[in-house]
XYZ file of C-alpha atoms in Angstrom:
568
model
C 177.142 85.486 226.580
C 178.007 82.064 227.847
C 175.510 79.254 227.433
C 175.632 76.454 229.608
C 175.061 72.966 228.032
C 171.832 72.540 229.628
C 170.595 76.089 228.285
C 171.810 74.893 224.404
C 170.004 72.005 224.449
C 166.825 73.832 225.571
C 167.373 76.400 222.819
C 167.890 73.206 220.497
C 164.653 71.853 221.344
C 162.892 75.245 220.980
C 164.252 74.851 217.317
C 162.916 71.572 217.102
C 159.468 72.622 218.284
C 159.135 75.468 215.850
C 160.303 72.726 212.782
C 157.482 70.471 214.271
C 154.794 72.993 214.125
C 154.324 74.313 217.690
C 154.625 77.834 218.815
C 156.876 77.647 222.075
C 155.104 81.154 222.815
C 151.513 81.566 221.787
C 149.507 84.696 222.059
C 146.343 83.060 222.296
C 144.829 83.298 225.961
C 144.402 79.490 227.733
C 141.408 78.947 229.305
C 142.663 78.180 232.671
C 139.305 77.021 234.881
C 140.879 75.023 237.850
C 143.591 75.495 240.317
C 145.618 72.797 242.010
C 144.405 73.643 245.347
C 140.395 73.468 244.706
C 140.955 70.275 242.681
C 142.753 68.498 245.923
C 140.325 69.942 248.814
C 137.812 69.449 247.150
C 138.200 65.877 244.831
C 135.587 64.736 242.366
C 136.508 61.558 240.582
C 136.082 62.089 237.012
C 136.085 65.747 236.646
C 137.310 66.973 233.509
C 139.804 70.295 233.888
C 141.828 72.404 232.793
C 144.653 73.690 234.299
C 148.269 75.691 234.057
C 151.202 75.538 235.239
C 155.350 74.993 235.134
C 156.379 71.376 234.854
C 158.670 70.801 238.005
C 159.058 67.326 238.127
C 158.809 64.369 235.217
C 159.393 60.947 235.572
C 159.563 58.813 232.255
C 158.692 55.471 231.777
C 158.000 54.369 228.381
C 155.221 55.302 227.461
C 153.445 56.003 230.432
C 154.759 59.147 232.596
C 153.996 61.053 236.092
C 154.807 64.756 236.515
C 153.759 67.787 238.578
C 152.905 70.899 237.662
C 153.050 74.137 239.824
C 150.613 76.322 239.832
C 149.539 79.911 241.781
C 148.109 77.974 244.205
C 150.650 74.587 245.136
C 151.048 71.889 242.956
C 149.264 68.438 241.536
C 150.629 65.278 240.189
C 150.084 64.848 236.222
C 149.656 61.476 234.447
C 150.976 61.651 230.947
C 149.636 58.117 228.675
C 151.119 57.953 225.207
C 147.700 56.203 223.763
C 145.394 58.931 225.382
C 147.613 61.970 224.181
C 148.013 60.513 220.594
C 144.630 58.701 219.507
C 145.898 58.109 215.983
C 149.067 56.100 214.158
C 151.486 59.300 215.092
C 152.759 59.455 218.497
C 155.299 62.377 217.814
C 153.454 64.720 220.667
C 154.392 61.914 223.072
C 157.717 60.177 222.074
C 158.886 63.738 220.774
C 157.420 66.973 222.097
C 156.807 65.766 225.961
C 159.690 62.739 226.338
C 162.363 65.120 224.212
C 161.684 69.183 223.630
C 159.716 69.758 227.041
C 161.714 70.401 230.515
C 161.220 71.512 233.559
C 160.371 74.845 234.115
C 158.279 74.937 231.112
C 154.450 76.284 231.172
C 152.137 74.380 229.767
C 148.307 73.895 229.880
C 146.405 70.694 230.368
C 143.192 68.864 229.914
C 142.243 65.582 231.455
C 140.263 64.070 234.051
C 141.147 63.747 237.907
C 141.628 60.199 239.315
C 143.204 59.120 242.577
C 145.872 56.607 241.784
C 146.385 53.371 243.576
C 148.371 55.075 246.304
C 145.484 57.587 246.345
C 147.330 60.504 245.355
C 145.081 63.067 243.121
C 146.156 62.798 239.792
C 144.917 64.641 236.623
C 145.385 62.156 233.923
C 146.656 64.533 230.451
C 143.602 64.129 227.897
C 145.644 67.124 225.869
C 148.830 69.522 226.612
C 149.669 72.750 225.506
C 153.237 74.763 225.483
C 152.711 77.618 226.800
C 155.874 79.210 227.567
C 159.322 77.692 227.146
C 162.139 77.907 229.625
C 165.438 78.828 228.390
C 167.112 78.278 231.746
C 167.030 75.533 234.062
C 165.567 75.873 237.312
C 167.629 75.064 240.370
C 165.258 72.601 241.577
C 165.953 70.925 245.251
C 166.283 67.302 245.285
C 164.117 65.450 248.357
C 165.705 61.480 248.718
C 164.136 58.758 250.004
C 164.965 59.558 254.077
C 162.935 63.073 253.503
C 166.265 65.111 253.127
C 166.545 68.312 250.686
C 169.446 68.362 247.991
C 170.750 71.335 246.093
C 168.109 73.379 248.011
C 168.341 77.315 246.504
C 169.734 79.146 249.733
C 172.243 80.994 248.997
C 170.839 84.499 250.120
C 172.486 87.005 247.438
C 171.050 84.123 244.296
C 167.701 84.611 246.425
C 167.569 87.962 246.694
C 168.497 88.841 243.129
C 166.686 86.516 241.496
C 163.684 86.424 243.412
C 161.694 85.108 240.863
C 163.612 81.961 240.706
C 162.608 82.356 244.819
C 159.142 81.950 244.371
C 159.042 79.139 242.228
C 161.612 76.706 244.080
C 160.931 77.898 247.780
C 157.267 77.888 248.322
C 157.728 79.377 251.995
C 158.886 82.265 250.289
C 155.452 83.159 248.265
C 154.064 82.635 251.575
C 155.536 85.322 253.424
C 154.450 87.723 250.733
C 151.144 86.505 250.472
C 151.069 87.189 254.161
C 152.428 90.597 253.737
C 149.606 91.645 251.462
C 147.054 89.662 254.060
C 148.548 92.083 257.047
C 148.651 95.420 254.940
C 144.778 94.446 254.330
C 143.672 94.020 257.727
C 145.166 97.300 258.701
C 143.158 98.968 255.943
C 140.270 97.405 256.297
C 140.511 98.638 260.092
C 141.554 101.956 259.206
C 138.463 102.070 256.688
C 135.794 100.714 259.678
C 136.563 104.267 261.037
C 136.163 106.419 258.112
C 139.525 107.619 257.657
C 140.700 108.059 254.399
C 143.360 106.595 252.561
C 145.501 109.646 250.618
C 148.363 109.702 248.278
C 151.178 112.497 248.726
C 154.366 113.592 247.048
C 157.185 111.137 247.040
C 159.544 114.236 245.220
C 159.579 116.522 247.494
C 161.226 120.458 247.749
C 162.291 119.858 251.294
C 162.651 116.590 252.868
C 160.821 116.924 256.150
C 158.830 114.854 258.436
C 162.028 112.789 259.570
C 165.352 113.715 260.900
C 167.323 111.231 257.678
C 169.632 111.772 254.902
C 167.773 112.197 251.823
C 168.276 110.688 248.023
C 168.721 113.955 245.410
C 167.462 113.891 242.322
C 166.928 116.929 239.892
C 163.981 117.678 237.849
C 165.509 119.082 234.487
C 162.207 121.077 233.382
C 161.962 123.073 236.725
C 166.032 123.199 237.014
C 165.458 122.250 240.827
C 166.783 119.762 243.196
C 164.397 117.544 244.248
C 164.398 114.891 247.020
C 163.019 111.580 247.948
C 160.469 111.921 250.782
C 162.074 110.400 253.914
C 158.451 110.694 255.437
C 154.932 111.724 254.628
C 154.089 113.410 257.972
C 154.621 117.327 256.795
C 151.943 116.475 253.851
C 149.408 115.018 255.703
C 148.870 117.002 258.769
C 148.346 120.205 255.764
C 145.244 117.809 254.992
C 144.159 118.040 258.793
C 144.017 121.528 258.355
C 142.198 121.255 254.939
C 139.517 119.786 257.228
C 139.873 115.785 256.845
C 139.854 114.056 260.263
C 141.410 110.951 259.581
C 143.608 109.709 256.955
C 146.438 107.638 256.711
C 148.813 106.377 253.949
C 150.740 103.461 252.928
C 153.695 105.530 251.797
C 157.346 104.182 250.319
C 159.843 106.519 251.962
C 163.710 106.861 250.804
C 166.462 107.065 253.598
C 170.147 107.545 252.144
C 172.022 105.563 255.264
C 173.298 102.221 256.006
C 171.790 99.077 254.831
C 171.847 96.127 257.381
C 168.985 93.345 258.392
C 166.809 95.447 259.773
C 167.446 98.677 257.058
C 166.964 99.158 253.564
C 167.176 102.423 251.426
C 163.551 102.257 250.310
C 160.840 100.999 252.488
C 156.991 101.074 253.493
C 155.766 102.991 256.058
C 152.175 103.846 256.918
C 151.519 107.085 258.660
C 148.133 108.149 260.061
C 146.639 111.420 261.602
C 143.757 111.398 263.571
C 142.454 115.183 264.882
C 141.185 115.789 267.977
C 142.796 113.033 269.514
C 146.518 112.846 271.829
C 148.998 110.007 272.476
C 147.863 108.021 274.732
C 144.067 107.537 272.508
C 146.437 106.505 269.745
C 148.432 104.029 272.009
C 145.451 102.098 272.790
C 144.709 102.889 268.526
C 148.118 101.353 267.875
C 148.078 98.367 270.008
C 144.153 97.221 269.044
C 145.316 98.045 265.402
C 148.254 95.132 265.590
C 146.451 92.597 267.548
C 143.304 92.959 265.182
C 145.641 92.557 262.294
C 147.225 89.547 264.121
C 144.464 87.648 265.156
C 142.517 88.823 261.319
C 145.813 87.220 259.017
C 146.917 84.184 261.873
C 144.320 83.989 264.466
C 146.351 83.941 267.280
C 148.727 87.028 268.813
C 151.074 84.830 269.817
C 154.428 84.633 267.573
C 157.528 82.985 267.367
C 160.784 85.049 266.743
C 163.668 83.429 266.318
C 164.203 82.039 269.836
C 161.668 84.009 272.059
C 157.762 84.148 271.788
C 156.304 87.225 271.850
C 152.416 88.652 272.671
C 150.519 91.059 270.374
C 147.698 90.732 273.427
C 146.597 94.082 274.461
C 147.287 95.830 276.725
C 150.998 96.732 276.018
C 153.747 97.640 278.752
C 154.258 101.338 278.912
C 157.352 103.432 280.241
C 158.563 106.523 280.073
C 162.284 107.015 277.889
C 163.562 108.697 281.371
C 162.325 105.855 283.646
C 164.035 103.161 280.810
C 167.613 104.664 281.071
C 167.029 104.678 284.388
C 166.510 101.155 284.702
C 168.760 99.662 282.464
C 171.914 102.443 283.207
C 171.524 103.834 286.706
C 172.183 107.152 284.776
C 169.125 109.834 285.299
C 169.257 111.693 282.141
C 166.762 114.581 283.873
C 168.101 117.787 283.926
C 171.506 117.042 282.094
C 173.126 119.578 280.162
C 174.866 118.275 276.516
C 178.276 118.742 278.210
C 176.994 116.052 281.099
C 175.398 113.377 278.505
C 178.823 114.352 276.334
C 181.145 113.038 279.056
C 178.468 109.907 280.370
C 177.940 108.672 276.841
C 182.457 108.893 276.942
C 182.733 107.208 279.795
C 180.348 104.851 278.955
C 181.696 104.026 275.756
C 178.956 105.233 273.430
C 180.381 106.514 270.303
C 179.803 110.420 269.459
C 180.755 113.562 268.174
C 180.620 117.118 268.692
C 177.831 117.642 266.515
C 175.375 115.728 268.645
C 172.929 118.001 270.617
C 170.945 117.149 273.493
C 168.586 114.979 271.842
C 170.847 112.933 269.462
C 172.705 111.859 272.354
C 169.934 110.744 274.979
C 169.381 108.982 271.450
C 172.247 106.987 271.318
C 172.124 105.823 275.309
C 168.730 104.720 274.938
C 169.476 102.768 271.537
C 173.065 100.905 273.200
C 172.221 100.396 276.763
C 168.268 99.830 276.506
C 166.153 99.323 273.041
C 167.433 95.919 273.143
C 166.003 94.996 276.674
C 162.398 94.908 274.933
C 161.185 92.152 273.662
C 157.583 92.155 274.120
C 155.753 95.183 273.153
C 156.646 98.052 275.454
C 155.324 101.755 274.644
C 158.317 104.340 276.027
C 157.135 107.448 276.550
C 157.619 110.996 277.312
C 160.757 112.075 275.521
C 163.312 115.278 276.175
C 161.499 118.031 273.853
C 165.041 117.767 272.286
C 164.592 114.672 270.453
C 161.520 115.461 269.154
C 160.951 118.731 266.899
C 157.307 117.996 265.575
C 155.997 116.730 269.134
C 153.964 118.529 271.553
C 155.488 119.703 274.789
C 154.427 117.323 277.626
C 151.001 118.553 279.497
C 152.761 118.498 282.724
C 156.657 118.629 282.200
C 157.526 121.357 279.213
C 160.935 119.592 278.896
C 159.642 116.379 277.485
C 157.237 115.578 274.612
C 154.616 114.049 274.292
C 155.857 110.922 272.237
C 156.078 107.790 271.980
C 157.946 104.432 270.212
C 156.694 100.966 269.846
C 160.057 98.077 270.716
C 159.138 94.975 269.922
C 162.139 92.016 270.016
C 164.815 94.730 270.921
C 164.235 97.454 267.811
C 161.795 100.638 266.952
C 158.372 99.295 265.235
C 155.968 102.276 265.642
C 156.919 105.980 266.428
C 153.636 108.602 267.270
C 152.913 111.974 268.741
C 150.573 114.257 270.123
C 151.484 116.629 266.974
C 152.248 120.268 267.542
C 150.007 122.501 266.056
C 151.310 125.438 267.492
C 153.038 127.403 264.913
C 155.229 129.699 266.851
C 156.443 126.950 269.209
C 156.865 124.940 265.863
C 159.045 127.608 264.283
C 161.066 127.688 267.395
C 161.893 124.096 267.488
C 162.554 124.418 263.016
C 165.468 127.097 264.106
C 166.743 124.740 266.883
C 167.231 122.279 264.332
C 168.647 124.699 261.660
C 171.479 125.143 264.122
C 172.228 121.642 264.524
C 172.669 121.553 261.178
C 174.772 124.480 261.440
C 176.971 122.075 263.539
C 177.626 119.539 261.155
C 174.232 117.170 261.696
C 173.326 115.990 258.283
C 170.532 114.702 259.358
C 168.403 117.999 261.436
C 165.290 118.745 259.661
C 164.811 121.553 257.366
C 162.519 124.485 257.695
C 159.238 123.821 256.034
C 157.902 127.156 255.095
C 155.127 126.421 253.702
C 154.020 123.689 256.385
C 154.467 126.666 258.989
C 151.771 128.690 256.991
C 149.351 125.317 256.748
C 149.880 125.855 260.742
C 149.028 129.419 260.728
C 145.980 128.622 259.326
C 145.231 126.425 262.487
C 145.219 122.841 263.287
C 143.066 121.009 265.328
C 144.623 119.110 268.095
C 145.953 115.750 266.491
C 147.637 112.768 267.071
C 149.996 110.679 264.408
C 151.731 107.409 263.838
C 154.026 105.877 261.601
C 154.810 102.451 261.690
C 157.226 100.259 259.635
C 155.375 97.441 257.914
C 158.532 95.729 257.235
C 159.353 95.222 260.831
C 155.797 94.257 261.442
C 155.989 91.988 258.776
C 159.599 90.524 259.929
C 158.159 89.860 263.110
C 154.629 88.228 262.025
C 156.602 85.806 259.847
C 159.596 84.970 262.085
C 162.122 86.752 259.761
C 165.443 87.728 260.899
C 166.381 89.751 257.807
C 164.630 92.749 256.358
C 165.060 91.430 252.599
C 163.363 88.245 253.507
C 159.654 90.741 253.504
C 160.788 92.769 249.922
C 160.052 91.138 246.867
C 163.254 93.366 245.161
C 165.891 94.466 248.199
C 168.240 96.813 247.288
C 171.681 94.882 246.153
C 175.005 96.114 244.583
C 174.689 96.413 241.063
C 174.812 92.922 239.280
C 177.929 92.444 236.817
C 176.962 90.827 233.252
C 178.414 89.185 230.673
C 178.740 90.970 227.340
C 180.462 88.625 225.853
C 184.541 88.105 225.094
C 187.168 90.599 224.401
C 189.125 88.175 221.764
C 191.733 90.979 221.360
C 192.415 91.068 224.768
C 193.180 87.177 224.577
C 195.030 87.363 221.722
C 197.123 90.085 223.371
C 198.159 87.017 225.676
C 199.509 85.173 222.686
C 196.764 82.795 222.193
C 196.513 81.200 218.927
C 193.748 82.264 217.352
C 192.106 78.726 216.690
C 191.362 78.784 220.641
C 190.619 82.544 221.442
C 186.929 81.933 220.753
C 186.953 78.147 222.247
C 188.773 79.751 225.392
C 185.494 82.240 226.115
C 182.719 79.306 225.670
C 184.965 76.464 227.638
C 183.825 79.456 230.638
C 186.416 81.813 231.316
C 185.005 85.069 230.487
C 187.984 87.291 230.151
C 191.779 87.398 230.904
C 191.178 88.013 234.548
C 189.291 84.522 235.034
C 191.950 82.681 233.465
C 194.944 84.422 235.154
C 193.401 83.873 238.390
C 192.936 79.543 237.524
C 195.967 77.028 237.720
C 197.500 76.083 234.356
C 196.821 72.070 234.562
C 192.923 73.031 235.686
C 193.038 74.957 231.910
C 195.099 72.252 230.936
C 192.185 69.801 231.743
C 189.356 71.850 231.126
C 190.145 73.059 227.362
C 191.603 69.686 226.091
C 188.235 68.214 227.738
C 185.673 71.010 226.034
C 187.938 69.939 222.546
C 187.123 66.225 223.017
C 183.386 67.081 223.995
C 183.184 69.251 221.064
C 185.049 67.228 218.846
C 187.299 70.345 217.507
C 189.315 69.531 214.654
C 192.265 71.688 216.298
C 195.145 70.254 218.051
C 195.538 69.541 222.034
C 196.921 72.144 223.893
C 200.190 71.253 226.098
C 200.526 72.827 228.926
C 203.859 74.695 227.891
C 201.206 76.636 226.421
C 199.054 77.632 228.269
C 202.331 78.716 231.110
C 203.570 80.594 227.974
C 200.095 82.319 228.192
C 199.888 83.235 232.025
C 203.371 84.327 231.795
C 203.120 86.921 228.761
């Protein structure tokens, strides 16, 4: 591997510090009794502390120097004093350790006193320092000049996302949106738990991947010899604990979808699911909508939230609208009483894409989702859906072709999806075969027959209502984020390539003499392929410039050579 110049140095001064004495990573715990946050809400001149932290900025002047360090909390201005750190003759720890072997991004721990310097900015002066943890790597810290504007900020979104610890540390809004993740998940529990229902835990492999109608991840689990599969929802496994007699629970449950990936959709996300018994749809609308805006007003104190350009109300009570009235409104096109041929030949003429494997409800689907779902910005319950889109719903009290369903759109997408359940188990077996035949017909994504979820039902259910609702979304929304990777700590991402280091045959297959093939690889061109693909005078320029740097006793290159090379 490659080591930038930066990155040798740093491993030259965690030489150095082991020659001096000092353990760059000590085992011992540090007793940490202060945070940077407490120490500036609440100042007391004089008070001696002790905090931790990663140096993130240093500014050297003689022998007096200012710093920060960043802890958990934010971050506090350090004043390092030669004559304080080093009471005695030797002032190695202070011309040495701090002014040459530390840098930024290094942990250390510090002692001192808090003072407010003549600006008035809280200040720990350093009493004593400890290296805690070295840094190998230099941080990509932003630069802020003198008008207020950010340099070299870290925003390139694929850097971000894979190393999202480097993230947290530079972009503090980023630690923020995760802290306020946690804060939301919290407040749902919390109101969850003020009703007694109980928080479970169920399968994530799975025999049959039900509850959803999604393309499932396959794995195998070699001592069984079976196929397994990533749950692509939870519902299936907790309704058999409505049976077993619970009447509430719920579960924050990561669920596995082989599809597409796009801003709002990533291969493994949160959803939390909860079943209620004896209760229909429209109790848990009014549940849903009093769950968000107590969760809203618990985490921000207000329901009112900016997204992107429009503003939208977590204020009960929500709009509500039925899916038939919606097309309706938005398409003219009354999707009551229309056979599959009909919606076929609308959805054609309409220019909604499909194929013949779509049934009934997988194309009323795909109208409502590209003429309507993005009409919705504030939160609007839609209601009442064709039985066919809905095989684990109840049929509709007073209209036995629709269901009794809804979905939560908030800013033009799906947030919350609930029924009145079905806990009839012939009806249910019914709608299990209708969906066996859709798979028949090439739809990878029809549910499979749950046997044993059938028998739970013949056991009886009491009548229940359920919810799922994606805490990602919620979270994208509460925090103004237009991407679904801005609200996981670890999004899915191609996997990364890495360096293992040069092929030096491969080189000298190019003809390179020999006394450069190992120069070639640390000057930064990691194999054949990066230095075909560069300009002979930029190699030109770049080696004979790493030879001078590194004073090589080996002769310049011309650039005859190096042609002779790209040509070979």
């Amino acid at each position: 591997m490659v080591h930038s110049e930066q990155e040798i140095i740093r491993r030259e001064s965690l030489k150095k510090l082991r020659e001096y004495g000092i353990e760059p990573y000590p085992q011992s715990l540090y007793p940490v009794s202060d945070f940077s946050d407490e120490l500036i809400s609440n100042f007391e001149d004089g008070k001696e502390v002790c905090v931790a932290g990663r140096l993130v900025r240093r500014k050297i002047q003689g022998k007096a120097s200012f710093g920060a360090i960043q802890d958990s909390k934010g971050k506090i201005q350090v004043y390092f004093n030669r004559d304080e750190i080093c009471e005695g003759e030797d002032k190695s720890l202070y011309n040495d350790v701090f002014k040459k072997w530390l840098d930024l991004g290094d942990f250390i721990g510090i002692k001192g006193k808090i003072f407010k310097t003549q600006v008035g900015e809280i200040t720990i002066l350093v009493k004593e320092f400890t290296l805690l943890a070295k840094s190998l790597k230099p941080l990509p810290l932003p630069k802020i000049d003198k008008e207020g504007k950010v340099h070299d900020a870290f925003t390139d979104p694929e850097l971000r996302y894979r190393q999202r610890y480097v993230d947290l540390i530079v972009n503090n809004n980023v630690k923020t949106t995760f802290i306020h993740r946690t804060k939301i998940i919290n407040a749902i529990r919390d109101f969850f738990n003020k009703q007694d229902y109980l928080e479970v835990e169920t399968p994530i492999l799975q025999p049959i991947p039900g509850g959803a109608a999604a393309r499932p991840f396959i794995t195998h689990h070699n001592a069984l010899d079976v196929d397994l599969y990533l749950r692509i929802a939870n519902e299936l496994y907790l309704k058999r604990l409505i049976v077993g007699g619970f009447e509430g629970v719920y579960e924050f449950s990561k669920d596995f979808r082989n599809e597409g990936m796009d801003r709002t959709h990533n291969p493994e996300f949160t959803v939390l699911e909860i079943y209620v018994a004896y209760k229909d749809y429209n109790w848990m609308m009014d549940f849903t909508e009093e769950m968000i805006e107590s969760a809203a007003l618990n985490v921000f104190g207000t329901t009112e939230f900016k997204v992107g350009e429009n503003t939208i109300s977590f204020k009960r009570p929500f709009k509500r609208q039925s899916m038939r009235d919606a097309i309706l409104e938005h398409t003219g096109f009354d999707i009551k009483d229309q056979t599959e041929e009909s919606l076929m030949e609308w959805c054609k003429q309409n220019n909604i894409e499909v194929d013949s494997s779509m049934g009934k409800g997988k194309l009323i689907d795909e109208i409502f989702g590209e003429k309507c779902e993005h009409n919705y910005i504030q939160p609007t319950f839609i209601k009442d859906y064709p039985i066919e889109m809905s095989p684990l719903c109840k049929k509709h009290r007073e209209d036995e072709t629709l269901t009794e369903r809804f979905e939560l759109m908030v800013n033009g997408k799906e947030l919350a999806n609930a029924y009145t359940e079905l806990n009839d188990p012939i009806d249910q077996r019914e709608r299990f075969q209708d969906q066996l035949k859709l798979s028949e017909k090439g739809d990878d994504e029809a549910m499979y027959i749950d046997q044993d979820f059938l028998r739970a039902l013949e056991y009886g259910m009491p009548p229940t209502s359920g919810m799922g609702i994606g805490i990602d979304r919620l979270v994208m929304l509460m925090t103004n984020q237009s991407s679904i990777q801005e609200v996981l700590f670890f999004p899915q991402m191609k996997p990364e390539k890495w360096d293992t280091g040069p092929d030096l045959e491969a080189f000298k297959a190019m003809g390179i003499n020999e006394l450069w093939v190992e120069h070639i690889y640390k000057a930064g061109f990691t194999d054949t392929d990066a230095l075909k693909s560069t300009k002979p005078t930029a190699i030109h320029q770049k080696l004979n410039g790493y030879r001078k740097k590194n004073k090589l006793d080996i002769p310049a290159l011309q650039l005859e050579e190096i042609q002779d090379w790209l040509s070979a």
